[in-house]
Short mmCIF file of C-alpha atoms in Angstrom, two decimals:
data_model
loop_
_atom_site.label_atom_id
_atom_site.label_comp_id
_atom_site.label_asym_id
_atom_site.label_seq_id
_atom_site.Cartn_x
_atom_site.Cartn_y
_atom_site.Cartn_z
CA MET A 122 28.46 79.39 100.34
CA GLU A 123 31.35 78.99 102.74
CA GLN A 124 30.35 78.19 106.28
CA SER A 125 31.17 80.67 109.00
CA ILE A 126 33.97 79.91 111.44
CA PRO A 127 33.82 80.65 115.16
CA ARG A 128 35.58 83.86 116.06
CA ARG A 129 37.02 82.83 119.41
CA PRO A 130 38.30 79.26 119.20
CA PHE A 131 40.95 79.89 121.86
CA ALA A 132 40.39 81.08 125.39
CA GLY A 133 41.74 84.57 125.70
CA ALA A 134 41.27 85.40 122.01
CA ASP A 135 40.40 88.94 121.06
CA GLN A 136 37.04 89.83 122.54
CA ALA A 137 35.60 91.78 119.64
CA VAL A 138 37.52 94.25 117.59
CA ASP A 139 41.09 94.75 118.68
CA ALA A 140 42.17 98.15 119.90
CA ALA A 141 44.57 98.19 116.97
CA ALA A 142 41.62 99.00 114.72
CA ALA A 143 41.92 102.61 115.83
CA HIS A 144 45.30 102.89 114.10
CA ASP A 145 46.72 102.40 110.66
CA ASN A 146 49.97 100.59 109.99
CA ASN A 147 51.92 103.86 109.70
CA ASN A 148 51.11 104.81 113.31
CA VAL A 149 52.20 101.60 115.03
CA SER A 150 55.04 102.28 117.49
CA VAL A 151 58.50 100.91 116.77
CA SER A 152 58.49 98.96 120.03
CA LYS A 153 55.20 97.32 119.04
CA ILE A 154 56.59 96.39 115.63
CA TRP A 155 59.60 94.71 117.23
CA GLN A 156 57.34 92.85 119.63
CA VAL A 157 55.35 91.57 116.64
CA ILE A 158 58.50 90.64 114.71
CA THR A 159 59.98 88.79 117.68
CA ALA A 160 56.86 86.78 118.47
CA SER A 161 56.21 85.98 114.81
CA SER A 162 59.82 85.10 114.05
CA VAL A 163 60.36 82.84 117.04
CA GLY A 164 57.38 80.71 116.12
CA THR A 165 58.25 80.65 112.43
CA VAL A 166 61.87 79.66 113.12
CA ILE A 167 60.59 76.75 115.20
CA GLU A 168 58.23 75.64 112.43
CA TRP A 169 61.04 75.72 109.88
CA TYR A 170 63.24 73.85 112.35
CA ASP A 171 60.56 71.18 112.67
CA PHE A 172 60.24 70.96 108.91
CA TYR A 173 63.94 70.71 108.10
CA ILE A 174 65.24 68.28 110.70
CA PHE A 175 63.54 65.60 108.62
CA GLY A 176 65.52 66.53 105.52
CA SER A 177 68.75 67.00 107.43
CA LEU A 178 68.40 63.46 108.80
CA ALA A 179 67.36 61.91 105.47
CA PRO A 180 70.44 59.65 105.16
CA ILE A 181 69.69 58.11 108.59
CA ILE A 182 65.91 57.98 108.16
CA SER A 183 66.31 56.10 104.89
CA THR A 184 68.03 53.23 106.72
CA LEU A 185 65.47 53.05 109.54
CA PHE A 186 62.08 53.42 107.86
CA PHE A 187 62.65 51.67 104.52
CA PRO A 188 64.03 48.24 103.51
CA LYS A 189 67.85 48.09 103.54
CA THR A 190 68.14 45.85 100.48
CA ASP A 191 68.31 48.79 98.04
CA PRO A 192 70.02 51.90 99.47
CA VAL A 193 69.23 54.05 96.41
CA ALA A 194 65.53 53.14 96.54
CA ALA A 195 65.51 53.77 100.30
CA MET A 196 67.03 57.24 99.82
CA LEU A 197 64.58 58.06 97.04
CA GLY A 198 61.74 56.83 99.28
CA THR A 199 62.93 59.12 102.07
CA LEU A 200 63.22 62.07 99.71
CA ALA A 201 59.73 61.29 98.43
CA ALA A 202 58.41 61.34 102.01
CA PHE A 203 60.27 64.62 102.48
CA ALA A 204 58.72 65.92 99.26
CA VAL A 205 55.19 65.06 100.43
CA GLY A 206 55.52 67.81 103.02
CA PHE A 207 56.22 70.25 100.22
CA VAL A 208 53.55 69.04 97.83
CA VAL A 209 50.75 69.53 100.38
CA ARG A 210 51.90 73.02 101.40
CA PRO A 211 49.68 74.75 98.79
CA PHE A 212 46.67 72.88 100.19
CA GLY A 213 47.59 74.11 103.65
CA ALA A 214 47.90 77.59 102.20
CA VAL A 215 44.36 77.39 100.78
CA PHE A 216 42.85 75.95 103.96
CA PHE A 217 44.58 78.11 106.53
CA GLY A 218 44.67 81.15 104.26
CA ARG A 219 40.87 81.08 104.14
CA ILE A 220 40.71 80.88 107.93
CA GLY A 221 43.21 83.72 108.23
CA ASP A 222 41.16 85.98 105.97
CA LEU A 223 37.89 85.08 107.69
CA VAL A 224 38.85 84.85 111.36
CA GLY A 225 42.20 86.58 111.68
CA ARG A 226 45.93 86.22 111.32
CA LYS A 227 46.69 85.60 115.00
CA TYR A 228 44.41 82.61 115.58
CA THR A 229 45.51 80.91 112.37
CA PHE A 230 49.21 80.87 113.03
CA LEU A 231 48.59 79.71 116.60
CA LEU A 232 46.81 76.70 115.15
CA THR A 233 49.53 75.96 112.56
CA LEU A 234 52.20 76.16 115.26
CA LEU A 235 50.50 73.49 117.37
CA LEU A 236 49.94 71.18 114.39
CA MET A 237 53.55 71.44 113.28
CA GLY A 238 54.95 70.88 116.77
CA GLY A 239 52.70 67.92 117.51
CA SER A 240 53.48 66.09 114.27
CA THR A 241 57.21 66.67 114.65
CA PHE A 242 57.19 65.29 118.20
CA CYS A 243 55.32 62.20 117.00
CA ILE A 244 57.91 61.51 114.28
CA GLY A 245 60.41 61.07 117.09
CA LEU A 246 58.24 58.26 118.51
CA ILE A 247 57.68 56.14 115.36
CA PRO A 248 59.02 52.55 115.60
CA THR A 249 61.43 51.57 112.82
CA TYR A 250 60.75 49.39 109.75
CA GLU A 251 62.33 46.38 111.45
CA ARG A 252 59.73 46.58 114.25
CA ILE A 253 56.45 47.42 112.48
CA GLY A 254 57.25 46.88 108.82
CA VAL A 255 55.45 48.90 106.17
CA MET A 256 53.48 50.85 108.78
CA ALA A 257 56.65 52.76 109.64
CA PRO A 258 56.90 54.65 106.31
CA VAL A 259 53.08 55.00 106.21
CA ILE A 260 52.99 56.76 109.58
CA LEU A 261 56.03 58.80 108.58
CA VAL A 262 54.33 60.07 105.43
CA LEU A 263 51.11 60.84 107.34
CA LEU A 264 52.94 62.98 109.91
CA ARG A 265 54.99 64.59 107.17
CA THR A 266 51.72 65.53 105.45
CA ILE A 267 50.46 67.26 108.61
CA GLN A 268 53.77 69.14 108.81
CA GLY A 269 53.37 70.37 105.25
CA LEU A 270 49.76 71.47 105.75
CA ALA A 271 50.73 73.40 108.88
CA LEU A 272 53.68 75.12 107.23
CA GLY A 273 51.38 76.05 104.34
CA GLY A 274 49.44 78.24 106.76
CA GLU A 275 52.34 79.54 108.84
CA TYR A 276 54.45 81.67 106.50
CA GLY A 277 51.58 83.62 104.97
CA GLY A 278 50.23 84.43 108.41
CA ALA A 279 53.57 85.56 109.81
CA ALA A 280 54.53 87.63 106.76
CA THR A 281 51.09 89.24 106.52
CA TYR A 282 50.95 89.91 110.25
CA VAL A 283 54.33 91.68 110.32
CA ALA A 284 53.68 93.59 107.08
CA GLU A 285 50.31 94.88 108.32
CA HIS A 286 52.05 96.38 111.35
CA ALA A 287 54.97 97.89 109.40
CA PRO A 288 54.98 101.46 108.00
CA ASP A 289 54.71 101.66 104.23
CA ASN A 290 58.18 103.16 103.74
CA ARG A 291 59.99 100.44 105.75
CA ARG A 292 57.97 97.35 104.88
CA GLY A 293 60.83 95.64 103.07
CA TYR A 294 63.13 96.14 106.03
CA TYR A 295 60.77 94.87 108.71
CA THR A 296 59.41 91.90 106.74
CA SER A 297 62.96 90.83 105.89
CA PHE A 298 63.33 89.60 109.47
CA ILE A 299 60.59 87.05 108.78
CA GLN A 300 62.57 86.08 105.67
CA THR A 301 65.51 85.10 107.84
CA THR A 302 63.42 82.54 109.71
CA ALA A 303 63.61 79.77 107.09
CA THR A 304 67.40 79.99 107.00
CA LEU A 305 67.63 80.30 110.78
CA GLY A 306 65.34 77.29 111.17
CA LEU A 307 67.65 75.27 108.94
CA PHE A 308 70.64 76.60 110.89
CA VAL A 309 69.11 75.64 114.25
CA SER A 310 68.12 72.20 113.00
CA ILE A 311 71.66 71.48 111.85
CA ALA A 312 73.15 72.84 115.09
CA VAL A 313 70.86 70.65 117.23
CA ILE A 314 71.57 67.58 115.10
CA VAL A 315 75.34 68.06 115.21
CA GLY A 316 75.27 68.87 118.93
CA THR A 317 73.25 65.73 119.65
CA ARG A 318 75.51 63.55 117.54
CA LEU A 319 78.65 64.85 119.23
CA SER A 320 77.05 64.33 122.65
CA VAL A 321 75.86 60.73 122.22
CA GLY A 322 78.36 59.45 119.66
CA GLU A 323 77.90 58.34 116.06
CA ASP A 324 76.65 54.81 116.71
CA ALA A 325 74.14 55.83 119.40
CA PHE A 326 72.96 58.72 117.25
CA LYS A 327 72.16 56.41 114.34
CA GLU A 328 70.39 53.96 116.65
CA TRP A 329 68.28 56.27 118.86
CA GLY A 330 69.89 59.71 119.21
CA TRP A 331 68.34 60.95 115.96
CA ARG A 332 64.99 61.05 117.78
CA ILE A 333 66.12 63.77 120.20
CA PRO A 334 65.89 66.72 117.73
CA PHE A 335 62.29 65.71 116.96
CA LEU A 336 61.29 65.30 120.59
CA ILE A 337 62.69 68.59 121.90
CA SER A 338 60.50 70.40 119.38
CA LEU A 339 57.59 70.06 121.82
CA ILE A 340 59.32 72.29 124.38
CA LEU A 341 60.10 74.95 121.79
CA VAL A 342 56.54 74.98 120.44
CA VAL A 343 54.92 75.33 123.86
CA ALA A 344 57.17 78.31 124.65
CA SER A 345 56.40 79.95 121.30
CA TYR A 346 52.66 79.37 121.67
CA TYR A 347 52.72 81.15 125.04
CA ILE A 348 54.48 84.16 123.47
CA ARG A 349 52.12 84.36 120.50
CA ARG A 350 48.96 84.22 122.60
CA LYS A 351 49.77 87.67 123.96
CA LEU A 352 49.67 89.30 120.52
CA HIS A 353 46.79 91.40 119.19
CA GLU A 354 45.28 91.22 115.72
CA SER A 355 46.97 93.26 112.97
CA PRO A 356 45.73 96.86 112.62
CA LEU A 357 44.67 96.46 108.98
CA PHE A 358 42.68 93.28 109.52
CA ALA A 359 41.16 94.68 112.72
CA LYS A 360 40.09 97.77 110.81
CA ALA A 361 38.60 95.69 108.00
CA LYS A 362 36.70 93.58 110.53
CA ALA A 363 35.41 96.69 112.31
CA GLU A 364 34.17 98.16 109.02
CA GLY A 365 32.71 94.87 107.79
CA THR A 366 34.92 94.77 104.69
CA THR A 367 36.54 91.36 105.24
CA SER A 368 35.95 88.82 102.49
CA LYS A 369 33.03 86.44 102.89
CA SER A 370 34.59 84.05 100.37
CA PRO A 371 38.40 84.43 100.25
CA LEU A 372 38.83 81.51 97.84
CA ARG A 373 36.43 82.95 95.28
CA ASP A 374 37.81 86.47 95.65
CA SER A 375 41.39 85.22 95.32
CA PHE A 376 41.12 82.77 92.43
CA VAL A 377 37.91 83.48 90.53
CA GLU A 378 37.98 87.27 90.41
CA PRO A 379 39.97 87.97 87.17
CA VAL A 380 42.24 90.79 88.38
CA ASN A 381 43.30 89.01 91.56
CA ARG A 382 43.72 85.69 89.74
CA ARG A 383 46.13 87.35 87.32
CA LEU A 384 48.13 88.74 90.25
CA VAL A 385 48.33 85.28 91.84
CA LEU A 386 49.71 83.84 88.58
CA LEU A 387 52.18 86.70 88.23
CA ALA A 388 53.39 86.17 91.79
CA LEU A 389 53.93 82.47 91.06
CA PHE A 390 55.55 82.49 87.62
CA GLY A 391 57.29 85.86 87.95
CA ALA A 392 58.69 85.59 91.47
CA THR A 393 58.08 82.68 93.86
CA MET A 394 58.74 79.84 91.41
CA GLY A 395 62.28 81.02 90.75
CA GLN A 396 62.84 82.11 94.33
CA GLY A 397 61.86 78.63 95.49
CA VAL A 398 64.39 76.76 93.35
CA VAL A 399 67.18 79.23 94.15
CA TRP A 400 66.47 78.85 97.89
CA TYR A 401 66.40 75.05 97.96
CA THR A 402 69.33 74.63 95.59
CA GLY A 403 71.54 77.14 97.38
CA GLN A 404 70.89 75.83 100.86
CA PHE A 405 69.25 72.45 101.13
CA TYR A 406 70.44 70.71 97.96
CA ALA A 407 73.96 72.06 98.48
CA TYR A 408 73.94 70.46 101.94
CA PHE A 409 72.59 67.21 100.51
CA PHE A 410 75.17 67.33 97.68
CA LEU A 411 78.07 67.77 100.10
CA GLN A 412 77.08 64.67 102.06
CA THR A 413 75.66 62.21 99.55
CA VAL A 414 77.59 63.05 96.38
CA LEU A 415 80.88 64.48 97.60
CA LYS A 416 80.90 62.14 100.66
CA ILE A 417 81.81 64.85 103.16
CA ASP A 418 80.96 63.71 106.67
CA LEU A 419 77.93 65.16 108.49
CA VAL A 420 79.85 67.34 110.95
CA THR A 421 82.09 68.90 108.29
CA ALA A 422 79.22 69.46 105.84
CA SER A 423 77.16 70.99 108.64
CA THR A 424 80.03 73.27 109.64
CA ILE A 425 80.39 74.47 106.05
CA LEU A 426 76.70 75.24 105.67
CA CYS A 427 76.31 76.81 109.11
CA LEU A 428 79.25 79.16 108.55
CA ALA A 429 77.86 80.15 105.16
CA LEU A 430 74.41 80.77 106.66
CA LEU A 431 75.90 82.72 109.56
CA PHE A 432 77.73 85.16 107.31
CA ALA A 433 74.99 85.42 104.67
CA THR A 434 71.91 85.81 106.89
CA PRO A 435 72.40 89.58 107.53
CA PHE A 436 72.01 90.12 103.78
CA PHE A 437 68.33 89.15 104.00
CA VAL A 438 67.82 92.30 106.06
CA TYR A 439 70.18 94.34 103.88
CA PHE A 440 68.37 93.51 100.63
CA GLY A 441 64.95 93.86 102.30
CA GLY A 442 65.88 97.38 103.45
CA LEU A 443 67.44 98.19 100.08
CA SER A 444 64.19 97.26 98.36
CA ASP A 445 62.47 100.10 100.27
CA ARG A 446 64.80 102.51 98.49
CA ILE A 447 65.26 101.10 94.98
CA GLY A 448 62.30 98.74 94.57
CA ARG A 449 61.73 95.00 94.93
CA LYS A 450 61.95 93.88 91.30
CA ARG A 451 65.54 94.66 90.37
CA ILE A 452 66.90 92.94 93.49
CA ILE A 453 64.80 89.79 93.02
CA MET A 454 65.60 89.59 89.30
CA THR A 455 69.33 90.09 89.94
CA GLY A 456 69.26 87.21 92.40
CA LEU A 457 67.51 85.00 89.84
CA ALA A 458 70.04 85.95 87.17
CA CYS A 459 72.92 85.05 89.49
CA GLY A 460 71.29 81.71 90.19
CA VAL A 461 70.92 80.99 86.48
CA LEU A 462 74.48 81.98 85.59
CA PHE A 463 76.55 80.74 88.51
CA THR A 464 74.82 77.75 90.17
CA ILE A 465 76.33 75.04 87.95
CA PRO A 466 79.86 76.52 87.96
CA ILE A 467 79.75 76.78 91.76
CA PHE A 468 78.79 73.11 92.10
CA TYR A 469 81.74 72.20 89.86
CA GLY A 470 83.84 74.20 92.31
CA LEU A 471 82.38 72.27 95.25
CA LYS A 472 83.47 69.02 93.60
CA ALA A 473 86.96 70.34 92.95
CA PHE A 474 87.52 71.51 96.53
CA ALA A 475 85.97 68.40 98.14
CA GLY A 476 89.10 66.43 97.30
CA PRO A 477 89.53 62.76 96.43
CA LEU A 478 87.51 59.95 98.03
CA THR A 479 89.02 57.33 100.28
CA GLU A 480 87.54 54.07 101.56
CA LYS A 481 86.32 54.46 105.15
CA THR A 482 84.99 50.91 105.53
CA ALA A 483 85.40 48.04 103.09
CA ALA A 484 82.56 46.28 101.35
CA THR A 485 81.18 43.31 103.27
CA VAL A 486 78.19 41.00 103.72
CA ASP A 487 75.89 41.26 106.75
CA ALA A 488 74.51 38.40 108.85
CA ALA A 489 71.51 38.00 106.53
CA GLY A 490 73.77 37.58 103.50
CA VAL A 491 72.97 41.03 102.09
CA ALA A 492 75.89 42.79 100.43
CA VAL A 493 76.91 46.01 102.19
CA PRO A 494 78.78 48.40 99.87
CA ALA A 495 82.00 50.13 100.87
CA VAL A 496 81.63 53.48 102.61
CA MET A 497 83.55 56.24 100.84
CA GLN A 498 84.52 59.56 102.39
CA ALA A 499 86.23 62.78 101.31
CA ALA A 500 89.39 62.71 103.40
CA THR A 501 90.80 66.22 102.83
CA PRO A 502 88.04 68.71 101.88
CA ASN A 503 89.06 72.38 101.63
CA VAL A 504 86.59 73.69 104.21
CA LEU A 505 87.37 77.38 103.65
CA ALA A 506 86.89 77.23 99.87
CA LEU A 507 83.74 75.13 100.21
CA THR A 508 82.31 77.60 102.74
CA VAL A 509 82.97 80.55 100.40
CA LEU A 510 81.21 78.78 97.52
CA VAL A 511 78.18 77.86 99.62
CA PHE A 512 78.13 81.44 100.93
CA CYS A 513 77.81 82.66 97.32
CA LEU A 514 74.83 80.33 96.78
CA VAL A 515 73.16 81.60 99.96
CA LEU A 516 73.88 85.20 98.93
CA PHE A 517 71.77 84.63 95.79
CA VAL A 518 69.06 83.31 98.12
CA THR A 519 69.10 86.51 100.19
CA MET A 520 68.63 88.62 97.05
CA VAL A 521 65.53 86.78 95.85
CA TYR A 522 64.09 86.05 99.28
CA GLY A 523 64.82 89.17 101.34
CA PRO A 524 62.36 91.51 99.52
CA ILE A 525 59.76 88.96 98.42
CA ALA A 526 57.45 89.14 101.46
CA ALA A 527 57.04 92.88 101.00
CA TYR A 528 56.42 92.39 97.27
CA LEU A 529 53.72 89.76 97.85
CA VAL A 530 51.99 91.73 100.61
CA GLU A 531 51.83 94.84 98.43
CA LEU A 532 50.34 92.85 95.56
CA PHE A 533 47.05 91.90 97.26
CA PRO A 534 44.26 93.68 99.22
CA THR A 535 43.77 93.11 102.95
CA LYS A 536 40.56 91.11 102.61
CA VAL A 537 42.27 88.27 100.70
CA ARG A 538 45.93 88.94 101.45
CA TYR A 539 46.55 85.83 103.57
CA THR A 540 45.08 83.44 101.00
CA SER A 541 46.36 85.19 97.86
CA LEU A 542 49.90 85.53 99.21
CA SER A 543 50.16 82.04 100.67
CA VAL A 544 49.12 80.01 97.64
CA PRO A 545 51.69 81.23 95.06
CA TYR A 546 54.37 81.30 97.74
CA HIS A 547 53.83 77.67 98.71
CA ILE A 548 53.41 76.43 95.15
CA GLY A 549 56.66 78.16 94.23
CA ASN A 550 58.51 76.96 97.31
CA GLY A 551 56.65 73.73 98.09
CA ILE A 552 56.29 72.31 94.58
CA PHE A 553 58.99 73.90 92.41
CA GLY A 554 61.52 74.48 95.18
CA GLY A 555 60.77 71.67 97.60
CA LEU A 556 61.04 69.02 94.91
CA VAL A 557 64.57 70.08 93.94
CA PRO A 558 66.30 67.33 95.99
CA LEU A 559 64.00 64.57 94.70
CA ILE A 560 63.95 65.65 91.04
CA ALA A 561 67.66 66.45 90.96
CA THR A 562 68.57 63.10 92.57
CA ALA A 563 66.38 61.22 90.10
CA MET A 564 67.94 63.13 87.18
CA VAL A 565 71.43 62.35 88.45
CA ALA A 566 70.57 58.64 88.74
CA TRP A 567 69.20 58.66 85.18
CA ALA A 568 72.26 60.42 83.78
CA ALA A 569 74.62 58.07 85.62
CA ALA A 570 72.90 55.08 83.99
CA GLN A 571 73.51 56.38 80.46
CA PRO A 572 76.22 54.98 78.16
CA SER A 573 79.66 56.51 78.51
CA GLY A 574 79.92 60.07 77.28
CA PHE A 575 79.63 63.66 78.48
CA LEU A 576 76.27 63.16 80.20
CA GLN A 577 77.43 60.10 82.11
CA GLU A 578 80.78 61.68 83.05
CA HIS A 579 79.09 64.84 84.40
CA SER A 580 76.01 63.07 85.78
CA ILE A 581 76.36 64.47 89.32
CA TYR A 582 75.61 67.96 87.95
CA PHE A 583 72.74 66.99 85.67
CA GLY A 584 70.14 67.51 88.40
CA LEU A 585 71.02 71.22 88.48
CA VAL A 586 69.46 71.65 85.06
CA TYR A 587 66.02 71.60 86.71
CA PRO A 588 66.44 74.56 89.10
CA VAL A 589 68.40 76.57 86.55
CA VAL A 590 65.71 76.21 83.87
CA VAL A 591 62.90 77.04 86.31
CA ALA A 592 64.81 80.12 87.53
CA LEU A 593 65.42 81.20 83.92
CA ILE A 594 61.71 80.96 83.06
CA CYS A 595 60.84 82.96 86.17
CA LEU A 596 63.49 85.57 85.31
CA ILE A 597 61.97 86.07 81.86
CA VAL A 598 58.38 86.30 83.13
CA GLY A 599 59.27 88.54 86.07
CA SER A 600 61.44 90.88 84.03
CA THR A 601 58.66 91.24 81.46
CA TYR A 602 55.53 91.58 83.60
CA MET A 603 56.48 92.35 87.20
CA LYS A 604 56.14 96.00 88.26
CA ASP A 605 59.00 97.53 90.23
CA VAL A 606 57.17 98.93 93.25
CA ARG A 607 57.94 99.97 96.80
CA ASN A 608 56.30 101.83 99.68
CA VAL A 609 52.77 100.91 98.49
CA LYS A 610 49.98 102.17 100.76
CA ILE A 611 48.22 98.97 101.84
CA MET A 612 45.65 100.62 104.14
CA ASP A 613 42.41 99.91 102.25
#
């Protein structure tokens, strides 16, 4: 038997049953819906910001928290630490999803917000490897784990909370604003990093300025927590609590009950698995590829990605709203098909428009006698062409991601919605998607070490085989078994 959880862990929490229990989701006022979207989105953007500044700063972190004797091993170690945050996300989904289905959506994503903000702030305080040795990467991984657990509980709560306020016939439209938060969080993280670097200078940024984006997270989180405390519980959960129909064992009802277990598997292998690899390939790996493979400097690479995100972000809302009219399936499957067909050709285009490499600094030997390789840089990248290509990748992301919150919410009943939605989402995005940079980098390194031939000559693209194959499998499963639904009545 699962133990009960206190109902009012925060001062000022809902006193008993929220007044929203008197209403269904189709009678919530438009102004109330926008209040819910704003409060939910602000907090979720901040959590994604916290999560992604680590990855955006991976090239710098690798030199500060790991031994400098092997740059490739240091980068792989940093990517592994980054990946830990993704691997534990499903566990956070199980833990916080259970709390969300037992206690409520509001309390749970208040808790995840504080955990994420606190761990991010602490990363900005960790001494480097030169000062505390192996404890530096150990503490880094520990805090990264807390970040991943917190994010595992955040998205499901925010998406469920917004969806349970939205009318049935506009659920795709309203939940699509939550779908923009991951991209906006990445956008904000890049903007803060670039702004900080330009303010303090390159050398100071590499020495101590990189800590600033982590530290200012605390201010953002406190402000978001204050906004979220004023929210009420969702009308559907409040109604279920008033009627005594909430689940007493969300884990059993989600994963042991045969019908719901099948829906969880369908959500994973028919939707979120492919969506995850398309998202991380089109945005995060593309950004990583521009810097580490094509040797485009941080500011230029950030400008390219930010412009692409700026122009593509409205399409999350467009495709979310379109799914209310034509259904979720065909839009998600079209996005997956585009990812399968065009990802590799687009990355070949990125290489072509990056231009030739030139030597920025010559190879040398440091004071300790350790060889320091030459620093190469793309001198004349075609920024416009590169931005258009990255925009295309992000456009595929908007197709698979814009409608997916509405699809997942409509798949599961209120009593286990938080848990059942969160787990496949975070396995798809945390495991399959989040590991794209690490797996792709390892595959590239393996291909580059092969004897001369086609594989060795095209090694920088070999890592793309992983996301393309995963997206293809998901496309086949989703096209075969996923129902094309919209406007489902979720009041139960």
